[in-house]
Every structure is written in structure tokens, then in C-alpha cells.
XYZ file of C-alpha atoms in Angstrom:
430
model
C 54.951 44.603 26.357
C 51.748 43.590 27.237
C 51.192 39.954 26.687
C 48.178 38.991 24.289
C 48.765 36.208 21.934
C 46.084 33.600 23.340
C 48.098 31.755 25.335
C 49.472 28.225 23.504
C 49.757 24.217 24.420
C 53.425 23.941 25.890
C 55.404 22.739 22.685
C 58.715 19.625 22.899
C 61.717 21.439 23.724
C 63.649 23.019 21.222
C 66.935 25.694 20.979
C 65.813 28.703 18.967
C 68.310 31.638 18.045
C 66.931 34.860 18.451
C 68.803 37.365 16.375
C 67.657 41.362 17.972
C 68.321 44.459 17.481
C 64.674 45.545 19.977
C 65.284 47.036 23.589
C 65.253 43.405 25.573
C 63.617 44.700 28.369
C 60.416 44.785 26.531
C 61.383 42.000 23.918
C 61.352 39.347 26.094
C 61.796 35.882 23.674
C 62.475 34.025 26.572
C 59.194 34.817 28.853
C 57.282 34.718 25.269
C 59.944 31.195 24.102
C 59.092 29.627 27.261
C 55.816 27.714 27.146
C 57.507 25.596 23.924
C 59.807 24.225 26.299
C 63.660 25.586 24.229
C 66.814 27.063 25.000
C 66.859 30.170 23.651
C 70.160 31.613 22.546
C 70.408 35.622 22.066
C 72.033 37.928 19.690
C 71.268 41.834 20.677
C 72.690 44.392 19.961
C 74.945 46.087 21.308
C 74.085 49.117 23.289
C 74.252 50.862 27.352
C 70.544 49.342 27.938
C 70.978 45.965 26.055
C 73.960 45.948 28.721
C 73.028 47.085 31.514
C 70.054 44.752 31.219
C 71.958 41.474 30.241
C 74.144 42.638 33.807
C 70.523 42.688 35.570
C 69.180 39.647 36.695
C 65.905 40.009 34.728
C 66.194 37.554 32.578
C 65.701 33.836 32.516
C 67.670 33.478 29.111
C 69.940 30.494 30.003
C 73.400 31.941 28.344
C 74.638 34.719 28.383
C 73.034 37.106 26.051
C 75.830 38.022 23.370
C 76.060 41.731 22.117
C 77.899 42.974 19.087
C 78.240 46.130 17.292
C 77.890 47.945 14.477
C 74.254 45.792 13.767
C 73.439 45.411 10.396
C 77.052 45.591 9.434
C 79.151 43.350 11.941
C 79.458 39.529 10.412
C 80.676 38.428 13.211
C 77.017 37.761 14.801
C 76.550 35.308 12.301
C 79.929 33.504 12.760
C 78.759 33.066 16.568
C 74.951 31.882 15.182
C 77.320 29.355 13.341
C 80.237 27.992 15.332
C 76.408 28.240 18.496
C 75.075 25.822 16.032
C 78.005 23.442 15.478
C 78.785 23.180 18.936
C 75.390 21.560 19.608
C 71.753 22.793 16.182
C 69.086 25.397 15.871
C 65.814 24.439 15.733
C 64.924 27.075 14.234
C 66.006 31.150 13.902
C 64.325 34.226 15.040
C 64.751 37.494 13.741
C 61.957 40.187 14.016
C 64.045 43.713 12.270
C 63.752 44.424 8.994
C 67.489 44.394 8.380
C 67.026 40.858 10.179
C 64.726 38.915 7.839
C 67.131 38.277 4.890
C 69.985 37.544 7.410
C 67.979 35.065 9.540
C 66.933 33.362 5.944
C 70.619 32.746 4.202
C 71.293 31.572 8.209
C 68.961 29.080 7.665
C 69.448 28.069 4.653
C 73.764 28.280 5.101
C 73.185 25.887 8.000
C 70.056 23.759 7.234
C 66.926 25.088 10.130
C 63.491 25.393 8.692
C 62.348 28.517 8.550
C 60.975 31.325 5.863
C 63.489 30.270 2.851
C 65.758 32.559 1.534
C 62.876 33.540 -1.922
C 60.479 34.529 0.752
C 62.814 36.751 2.448
C 63.538 38.539 -0.350
C 60.551 38.817 -2.030
C 59.275 40.435 0.594
C 62.574 43.005 1.566
C 63.460 43.984 -2.300
C 60.795 46.402 -3.974
C 61.947 45.432 -7.286
C 61.719 40.994 -6.092
C 57.976 42.387 -5.387
C 56.920 44.238 -7.259
C 57.391 42.967 -10.187
C 55.892 39.661 -8.966
C 53.071 41.082 -8.119
C 52.011 42.898 -11.440
C 53.043 39.705 -12.651
C 50.423 38.210 -10.832
C 47.622 40.719 -12.371
C 47.937 43.604 -9.262
C 48.871 46.907 -10.386
C 51.844 48.418 -9.020
C 53.451 51.560 -9.711
C 55.024 52.139 -13.208
C 59.723 51.055 -12.058
C 62.740 49.862 -12.921
C 66.049 48.909 -10.989
C 68.936 51.498 -11.259
C 71.182 50.158 -12.977
C 73.004 52.647 -14.935
C 72.448 56.982 -14.742
C 71.074 55.937 -18.668
C 67.785 53.865 -16.439
C 67.214 56.926 -14.979
C 67.325 59.469 -17.847
C 64.949 57.739 -19.738
C 62.823 56.066 -17.626
C 62.088 60.240 -16.653
C 61.967 61.495 -19.631
C 58.572 59.096 -19.801
C 57.399 59.919 -16.565
C 56.353 63.809 -16.680
C 54.793 64.066 -14.362
C 58.220 63.180 -11.414
C 59.876 60.033 -9.989
C 60.726 58.489 -6.438
C 63.705 56.885 -6.467
C 64.044 55.009 -3.252
C 67.049 51.841 -2.062
C 64.949 48.531 -3.270
C 65.612 47.986 1.051
C 65.168 50.035 1.954
C 62.998 50.769 4.804
C 61.306 54.273 7.395
C 61.226 56.544 4.239
C 64.780 56.555 4.899
C 66.723 57.795 1.315
C 63.398 58.498 -0.647
C 63.798 61.680 -3.512
C 61.136 62.851 -5.620
C 62.225 64.502 -8.794
C 60.761 66.324 -11.324
C 62.677 68.338 -13.408
C 66.315 67.014 -15.098
C 68.296 69.685 -13.140
C 66.618 67.674 -10.081
C 67.137 63.782 -10.983
C 71.575 65.466 -12.106
C 71.337 67.212 -8.204
C 70.794 63.776 -7.656
C 73.056 61.656 -9.486
C 76.524 63.890 -7.779
C 74.791 64.020 -5.169
C 75.407 59.901 -5.050
C 77.933 60.006 -6.654
C 76.223 58.100 -10.137
C 78.772 56.562 -12.007
C 77.579 56.188 -15.917
C 77.571 52.442 -16.176
C 77.801 51.131 -12.950
C 74.866 49.378 -11.200
C 72.918 50.802 -7.742
C 70.618 49.756 -5.004
C 67.968 51.918 -6.306
C 64.713 51.277 -8.060
C 63.028 54.636 -9.237
C 59.526 53.685 -9.746
C 56.641 57.125 -11.336
C 55.669 59.537 -9.298
C 51.900 58.658 -7.566
C 49.496 61.845 -6.356
C 47.511 59.614 -3.628
C 46.747 58.400 0.013
C 48.700 55.887 1.810
C 46.505 52.861 3.673
C 47.774 50.576 5.983
C 46.865 47.497 6.606
C 48.684 45.289 9.067
C 48.331 42.092 10.420
C 49.930 38.278 10.474
C 50.402 36.183 7.699
C 50.702 32.099 7.676
C 51.724 29.537 4.470
C 50.163 32.941 2.464
C 47.441 33.555 3.800
C 45.713 36.392 6.087
C 45.835 35.268 10.040
C 44.745 38.657 10.877
C 43.824 41.988 9.333
C 43.149 46.139 9.989
C 43.492 48.967 8.326
C 43.704 52.419 7.944
C 44.738 55.183 5.953
C 47.379 57.633 7.273
C 47.415 60.500 7.863
C 49.918 61.457 5.456
C 52.717 59.666 3.771
C 55.804 59.554 6.068
C 58.077 60.692 3.334
C 56.484 63.798 3.775
C 55.833 64.356 7.578
C 60.207 63.550 7.601
C 60.144 66.496 4.724
C 57.997 69.490 6.931
C 58.296 67.436 10.504
C 55.305 67.135 10.755
C 53.398 64.438 12.564
C 51.847 61.915 11.216
C 49.059 58.538 11.831
C 47.382 55.672 10.633
C 43.923 55.422 11.859
C 42.001 52.382 11.214
C 38.745 52.155 9.319
C 35.054 51.426 9.462
C 34.690 48.054 9.272
C 32.113 49.236 6.061
C 34.198 51.570 4.837
C 35.042 50.680 1.496
C 38.063 50.775 1.046
C 38.581 48.340 4.175
C 37.119 45.694 1.749
C 39.233 46.415 -1.366
C 43.060 46.493 1.183
C 41.961 43.352 2.482
C 41.182 41.347 -1.343
C 44.358 42.547 -2.707
C 46.774 41.345 0.416
C 45.600 38.740 -0.144
C 45.713 38.580 -3.752
C 49.425 40.668 -2.395
C 50.019 37.221 -0.354
C 49.574 33.890 -2.763
C 52.455 36.073 -5.250
C 54.532 36.222 -2.939
C 57.099 33.075 -1.514
C 54.924 31.970 1.543
C 56.620 30.996 4.803
C 54.310 28.814 6.108
C 54.673 30.304 9.606
C 53.345 32.916 11.112
C 54.745 36.190 10.419
C 53.275 39.542 10.960
C 52.935 42.096 8.066
C 52.793 45.169 7.139
C 52.094 46.754 3.780
C 51.264 50.347 2.310
C 48.639 49.866 -0.822
C 48.477 53.727 -2.596
C 44.260 54.369 -1.992
C 45.389 56.061 -5.761
C 41.477 57.522 -7.383
C 40.235 56.323 -10.373
C 42.771 52.152 -10.047
C 41.653 51.670 -5.857
C 44.266 49.751 -4.271
C 48.659 49.698 -5.637
C 51.372 48.707 -3.844
C 54.195 50.438 -1.850
C 55.764 47.515 -0.297
C 55.079 45.524 1.463
C 57.752 43.356 5.058
C 57.534 40.534 6.816
C 58.122 42.844 10.178
C 55.481 44.439 12.480
C 54.265 48.559 11.434
C 56.118 50.376 13.605
C 54.758 53.625 15.292
C 51.705 52.194 17.835
C 51.132 50.231 15.102
C 51.128 47.151 17.985
C 49.283 48.862 20.287
C 46.906 48.793 17.754
C 46.734 45.208 16.988
C 47.436 45.053 21.023
C 44.340 46.576 21.034
C 41.234 45.624 17.937
C 42.291 42.480 17.562
C 44.134 41.359 21.645
C 47.018 40.360 18.834
C 50.288 41.576 20.257
C 52.394 41.094 16.746
C 55.822 40.593 17.608
C 55.071 38.306 19.753
C 53.069 35.436 17.218
C 55.371 35.956 14.854
C 58.604 35.014 17.509
C 56.925 32.239 18.796
C 55.470 32.006 13.966
C 59.628 31.344 13.451
C 60.290 29.898 16.638
C 58.613 26.272 14.920
C 54.221 27.320 17.832
C 51.290 27.487 16.734
C 49.692 30.973 16.595
C 45.925 30.183 17.326
C 44.264 33.572 16.758
C 40.789 34.509 18.331
C 40.055 36.734 16.750
C 41.250 38.014 13.271
C 39.537 41.326 12.189
C 39.411 44.138 14.541
C 36.584 44.783 16.828
C 33.753 46.694 15.742
C 32.651 48.691 18.656
C 36.500 50.461 18.555
C 38.247 52.066 16.111
C 42.259 52.883 17.063
C 45.066 55.584 15.707
C 48.096 56.751 16.552
C 50.049 60.147 16.508
C 53.855 60.109 15.841
C 55.794 63.461 16.305
C 59.324 63.200 14.669
C 63.025 65.204 16.468
C 62.903 68.603 14.956
C 64.101 72.085 16.257
C 61.323 72.161 18.369
C 62.015 70.093 21.301
C 59.525 69.142 23.708
C 59.161 70.820 27.150
C 60.091 68.488 30.007
C 57.100 67.224 31.788
C 54.931 67.214 29.125
C 51.650 65.139 29.983
C 48.334 64.897 27.639
C 44.652 64.276 28.622
C 42.866 65.026 26.635
C 40.221 63.471 25.724
C 40.642 59.508 24.026
C 44.132 59.362 24.223
C 44.834 56.774 25.435
C 48.147 57.910 25.980
C 50.947 60.112 25.405
C 54.937 59.254 25.319
C 57.743 62.307 25.390
C 60.984 60.404 24.975
C 63.731 62.786 26.892
C 65.968 64.246 24.241
C 69.288 65.211 24.824
C 71.049 64.835 22.109
C 74.073 66.241 21.680
C 74.868 69.217 19.583
C 76.486 67.917 16.950
C 73.938 65.634 16.283
C 71.423 67.006 13.632
C 68.530 67.856 14.438
C 66.058 66.295 12.226
C 64.318 62.849 11.756
C 65.894 61.509 9.634
C 63.620 58.304 9.623
C 59.971 57.511 10.504
C 61.514 55.565 13.525
C 63.400 58.798 14.346
C 60.172 60.613 16.912
C 59.994 62.344 20.059
C 56.892 61.197 20.976
C 53.477 59.524 20.033
C 50.679 58.286 21.322
C 48.133 56.174 20.819
C 44.411 57.278 20.361
C 40.469 55.637 20.634
C 37.123 56.552 19.246
C 34.146 54.558 18.150
C 34.620 55.343 15.412
C 36.925 56.605 12.770
C 35.233 60.451 12.276
C 35.805 60.914 15.525
C 39.619 59.906 15.938
C 40.145 61.636 13.992
C 38.524 64.829 15.803
C 41.256 63.032 18.591
C 44.671 63.586 16.426
C 43.616 66.812 15.689
C 42.904 67.576 19.442
C 45.766 66.411 19.329
C 47.545 68.111 17.119
C 46.168 71.702 18.349
C 47.500 69.959 21.497
C 51.428 70.144 20.804
C 51.025 73.132 18.392
C 50.183 75.256 21.822
C 52.856 73.141 23.936
C 55.909 73.339 20.306
C 57.478 76.147 20.329
C 56.483 78.795 17.007
C 59.654 77.436 14.678
C 58.797 74.076 12.461
C 62.446 74.077 12.206
C 61.290 72.672 7.817
C 63.776 72.168 5.792
C 66.126 73.068 9.052
């Protein structure tokens, strides 16, 4: 991972705990925090790649990183961090993965460590909370409500004949999102999820919004935008998963009216949510409603997936992950460029895993393709043959051109090129 965040003055020594579900070979917290004279104690997910990294001589962590299986559900992670804090207190706790946002906030509250509060973390993680706060601030959001019982869902669906969407309140990557258009579909969904008549659930139901999607990404601090770029999705993440077809984000031209509208909405949204004082990255998805303009889908205090960070490095000159790590560690993060380079547009493309396996050694050298990466797909025969979340992709590309229309042409050329190199069976519905 290229480090492009501006060089910082050396800070006084501090002790920083890092929670990481990220690949350790590319997320070099030890290097990122070296300027702070920080003692970095790493708690990370146990994977073959992580074990190989820890055994190598590549890293400069003062203590051996501690690895944990079943990362998301393993409370031994929290216990180990608390025990280490009791031995010698931590000054900060850093977490870059969305699944660790609330966990890190809970640990800060329990140990009295400064940083993002549990109230703030919850607002950026729980879709019901974030949308209620946005609506209270006068921002347009889809009509929604928590699914606290089967009758709640049925009543809400009856009042929204155009269809509803059911999703986990803390979901990400379009996982477990279902669009329901009829009572029979709702009843089938409830039966599949084994919902009882009166038990509360962890789902949110909202009205179906038929609109293109915008991606708004960058850095925030103290409830204000520090750096931002706005792009349009080529299709929704949910549609990409259902059809097992590529999707991407293409940055918009500076004078595109959607850019100003999205930035204005984001500014008001960050004021409405409990703010962390530290610099953190964000990924916001807005419906671009043809009648009402921007409407909140969701916002998260983490870097967007796919090639969002690569686009930020190219367009803003900022590594969002490195900047967020430094900010959460209590370091000042100066921003040299708050808006994208007006001379170039960037975009990305990701191809979900499907029965259409890529040929070995596939390379793409089309004009406008900065980088194309095909991942070796050595899945077992008993593994599902389709992506379950948007981060499960077998190829991705970083694209560039002079303007948005040009990036769109590059994107379309890569789609046509992929169709030539992939087997004809799309695997839709498999």
C-alpha cells in the first residue's frame, strides 16, 4: 500500500492498541505510526497470511502480534486487550474495519481511553439510529422502521405498496439485504428467517427507492468534512450480487450538479451525527432521487471497499486508511488537497465471484486501465460458487480518463473485454 498522507512531525511517545482484520502485509500500522514514537501492540485476525507475516522479519512491532481465530465473535480479543491495558495502559485504540468500530468504542469506554465514543460509533453503524438522527436534522431519508415484530413488517409493507427492503441494522457489503414486493414474498422471507410473532430482530425495513446511487468518500474530523470525492455507482451493490455482474464507482466532474448536492448533504449529515474529534475516513452512499435529490442510504466511519482508497490516493493524494489510523492514534493529519485533482477522473471496477472462472494469467492492457488484478480462485468444490458480499470479488481494476464520460468509456471497454474472456454461463440465479 503506497503511503501518500503528508509527512508529519514526530510526536511524543504513546502506546497504541490496534485491532486489525486487515491483511498485515499491506496494512503496515508499524510503519504508519513510526513517526509518533508509538509502541504499537497489534491484535489481529488469525489467517495463514497473518501467521506467515508474523513469523517473517518484515515487521517492526516491538511485541509479537497476537492472532485470534473467529475474529468477529471472539471476545478473547477484548479480554487480551484489557489485560494488556492493565499491565501498561494504552493511550489510543485504532480500528479500521467496520466490524470493529463498535468493539473499539466499547473498549475505549470501558478502559477510559480517548477516541470515538460508543454513541458516535453506534450512529455510524446502526442504520436505524443514523437515519433517525438524519431525519431529525431535516435531511431526507427513506421511510423506515426497526423490525421489532412480524406485525411491524407486515404493517409497514402494507403502507408501501411499491415494495420494501429488509436489511440488518448493522450490515455491510449488501449482505443479507432482501427486496420484497408482495405479501407472499414477505411471508416466505419470514419463514426462511424463522421469525416468531413477537421477538425483536436485528433488521430494519425501509421503503424501496428506485434511484441511482452516489458514493461520497473522504476524511472527516470534529463533524466536518476534511477531504471528499463524489462518484456515481454503475449499478447498485445489491444488483451486482444478484446478477453476479461487475460494478464500479466513477468519479464525477467538478461542475456536475450532483457533486455540489452530495457535498451539501454530507455536510449537514456529519453535523447531525455524534462526531469524533479525531480524523477518520468515511464512506457514504446516497440515493440520487430523480425528484428529491440526495437521500441517505447509509454512512460508515471506515474506508469504502473495492478501489476507493486507490482512487483517493490518485485523486486526493491521501491514503484514507493510513490517515484514519493516524487520526485514531491521536496524531494530527494535515490534508494537502481537500478536493479531487480537477485534471483527471478515476474509477474502478470489481467482478464478483461466480461460476464464470477467470482464465489463468489474465491481464488487461486496455487504454485507461491503470491496474487490473485477477485473483487466483482456488476455491474448494464444496464452497458456494457465487459471491455473498460485495468484497468477495475475483478481479478488480483502477481506471482513469480526462473526465467522467471518458472513465465511463474505459469502464465499458473493460466490461466488453471481460465478456470476451469469460465463459458464456453467467451463473445468474445459481
